[in-house]
Tab-separated table of C-alpha atoms in Angstrom:
chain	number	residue	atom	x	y	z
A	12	UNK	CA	11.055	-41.492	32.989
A	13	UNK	CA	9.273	-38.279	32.884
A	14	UNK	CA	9.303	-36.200	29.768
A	15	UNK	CA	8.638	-32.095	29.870
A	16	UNK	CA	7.316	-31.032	26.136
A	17	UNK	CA	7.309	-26.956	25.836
A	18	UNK	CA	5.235	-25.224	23.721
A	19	UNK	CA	3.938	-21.388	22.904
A	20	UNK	CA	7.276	-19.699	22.005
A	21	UNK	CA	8.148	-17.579	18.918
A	22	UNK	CA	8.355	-14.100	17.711
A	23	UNK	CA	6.631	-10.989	18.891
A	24	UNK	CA	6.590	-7.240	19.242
A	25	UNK	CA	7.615	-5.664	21.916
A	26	UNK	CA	3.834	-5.051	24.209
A	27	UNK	CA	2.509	-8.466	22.664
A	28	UNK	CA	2.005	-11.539	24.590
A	29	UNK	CA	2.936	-14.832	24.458
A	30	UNK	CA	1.680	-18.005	26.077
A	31	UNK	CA	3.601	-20.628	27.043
A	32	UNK	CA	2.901	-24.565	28.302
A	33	UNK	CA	4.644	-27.077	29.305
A	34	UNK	CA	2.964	-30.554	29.986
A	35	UNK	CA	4.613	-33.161	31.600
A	36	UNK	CA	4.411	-36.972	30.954
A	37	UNK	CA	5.590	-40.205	32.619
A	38	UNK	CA	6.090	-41.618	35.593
A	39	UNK	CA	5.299	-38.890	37.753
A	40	UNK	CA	5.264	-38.683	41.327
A	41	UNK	CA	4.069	-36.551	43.592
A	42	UNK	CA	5.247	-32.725	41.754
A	43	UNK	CA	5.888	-30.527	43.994
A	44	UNK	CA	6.415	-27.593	42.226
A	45	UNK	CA	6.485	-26.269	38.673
A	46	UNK	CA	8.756	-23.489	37.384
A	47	UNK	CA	9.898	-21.387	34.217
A	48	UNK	CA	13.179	-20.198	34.181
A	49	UNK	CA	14.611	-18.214	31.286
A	50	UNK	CA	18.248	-17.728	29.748
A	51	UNK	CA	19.107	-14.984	27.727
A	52	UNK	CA	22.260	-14.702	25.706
A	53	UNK	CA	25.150	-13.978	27.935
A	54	UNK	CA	23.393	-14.128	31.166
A	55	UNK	CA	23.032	-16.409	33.672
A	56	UNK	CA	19.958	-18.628	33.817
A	57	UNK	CA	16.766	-16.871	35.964
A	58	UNK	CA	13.745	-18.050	37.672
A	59	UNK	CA	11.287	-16.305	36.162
A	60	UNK	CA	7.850	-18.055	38.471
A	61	UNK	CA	7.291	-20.547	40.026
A	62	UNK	CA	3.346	-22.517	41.506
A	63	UNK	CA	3.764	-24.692	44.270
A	64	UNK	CA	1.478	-27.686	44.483
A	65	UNK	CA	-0.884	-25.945	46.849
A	66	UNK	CA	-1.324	-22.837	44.250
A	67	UNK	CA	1.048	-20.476	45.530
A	68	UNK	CA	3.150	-18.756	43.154
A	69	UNK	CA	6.276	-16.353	43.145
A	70	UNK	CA	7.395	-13.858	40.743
A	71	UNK	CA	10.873	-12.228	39.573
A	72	UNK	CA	10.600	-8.699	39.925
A	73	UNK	CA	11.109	-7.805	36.611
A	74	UNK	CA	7.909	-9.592	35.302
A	75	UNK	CA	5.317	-8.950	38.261
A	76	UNK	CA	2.158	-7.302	37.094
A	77	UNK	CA	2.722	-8.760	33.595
A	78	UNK	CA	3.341	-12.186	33.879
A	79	UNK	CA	1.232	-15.087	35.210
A	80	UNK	CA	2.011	-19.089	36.310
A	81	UNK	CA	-1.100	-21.267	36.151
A	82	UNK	CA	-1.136	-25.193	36.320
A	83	UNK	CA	-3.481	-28.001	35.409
A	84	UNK	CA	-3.393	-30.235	38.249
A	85	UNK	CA	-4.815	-33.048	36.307
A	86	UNK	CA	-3.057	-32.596	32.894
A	87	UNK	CA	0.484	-31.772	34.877
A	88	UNK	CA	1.013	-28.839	32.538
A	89	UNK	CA	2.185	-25.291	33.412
A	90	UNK	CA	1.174	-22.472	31.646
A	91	UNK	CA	3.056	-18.822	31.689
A	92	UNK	CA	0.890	-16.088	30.359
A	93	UNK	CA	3.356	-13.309	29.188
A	94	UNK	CA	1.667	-9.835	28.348
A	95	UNK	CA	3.148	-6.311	27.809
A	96	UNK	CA	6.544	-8.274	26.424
A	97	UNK	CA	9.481	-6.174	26.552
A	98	UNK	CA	12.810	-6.903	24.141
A	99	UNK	CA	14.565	-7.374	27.781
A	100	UNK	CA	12.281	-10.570	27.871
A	101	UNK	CA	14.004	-12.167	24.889
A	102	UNK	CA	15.333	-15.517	25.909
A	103	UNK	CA	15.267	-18.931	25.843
A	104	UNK	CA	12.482	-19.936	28.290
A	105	UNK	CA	12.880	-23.615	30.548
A	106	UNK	CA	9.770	-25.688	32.090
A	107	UNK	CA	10.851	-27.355	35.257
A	108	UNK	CA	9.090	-29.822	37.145
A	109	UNK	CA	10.157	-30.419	41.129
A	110	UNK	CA	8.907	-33.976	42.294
A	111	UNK	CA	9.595	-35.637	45.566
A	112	UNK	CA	12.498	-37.610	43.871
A	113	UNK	CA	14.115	-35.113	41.694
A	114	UNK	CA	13.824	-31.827	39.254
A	115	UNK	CA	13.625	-32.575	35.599
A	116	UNK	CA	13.932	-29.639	32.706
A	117	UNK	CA	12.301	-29.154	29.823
A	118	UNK	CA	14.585	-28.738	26.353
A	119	UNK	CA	13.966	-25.087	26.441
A	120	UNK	CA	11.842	-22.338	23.904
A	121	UNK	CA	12.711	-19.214	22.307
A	122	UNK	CA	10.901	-16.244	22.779
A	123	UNK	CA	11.922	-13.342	20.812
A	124	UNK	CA	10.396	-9.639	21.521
A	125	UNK	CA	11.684	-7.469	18.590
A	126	UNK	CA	11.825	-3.476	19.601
């Protein structure tokens, strides 16, 4: 069983910066990939970045230049450094770890930018 345990969200104002992580536990195998994906209300769920296992990483549009997907290869956490937060980046933000077996989600965390 693998277990994903979030961490970083909260409250800020709008041009903060928040830092999420996301460390994964258990019987792990092989991860492939590592992702955050965010929901806001009302919307449909969004990748937001993704790293691959090799260190190549992918960005939504809407959060290029501000936002930033690291991993710790030996700690199997995932890290999202968020800077220059906008209100249009309030959601609920969701770790996801790809292995070679399946994808398992983390419970979600709120990040709130107030205007």
């Amino acid at each position: 069983q693998v277990r994903l345990v979030e961490s970083g969200g909260g409250l800020v104002q709008a041009g903060g910066s928040l830092r999420l992580s996301c460390a994964a536990s258990g019987s792990i195998f092989r991860i492939n990939a590592m992702r955050w994906h965010r929901q806001a209300p009302g919307k449909q769920r969004e990748l937001v970045a993704s790293i691959t296992s090799g260190g190549r990483t992918n960005y939504a549009d809407s959060v290029k230049g501000r936002f930033t997907i690291s991993r710790d290869t030996v700690e199997n956490t995932v890290y999202l450094q968020m800077n220059s937060l906008k209100p249009e980046d309030t959601a609920v933000y969701y770790c996801v770890v790809e292995t070679a077996f399946r994808t398992y989600w983390g419970q979600g965390t709120q990040v709130t930018v107030s205007s």
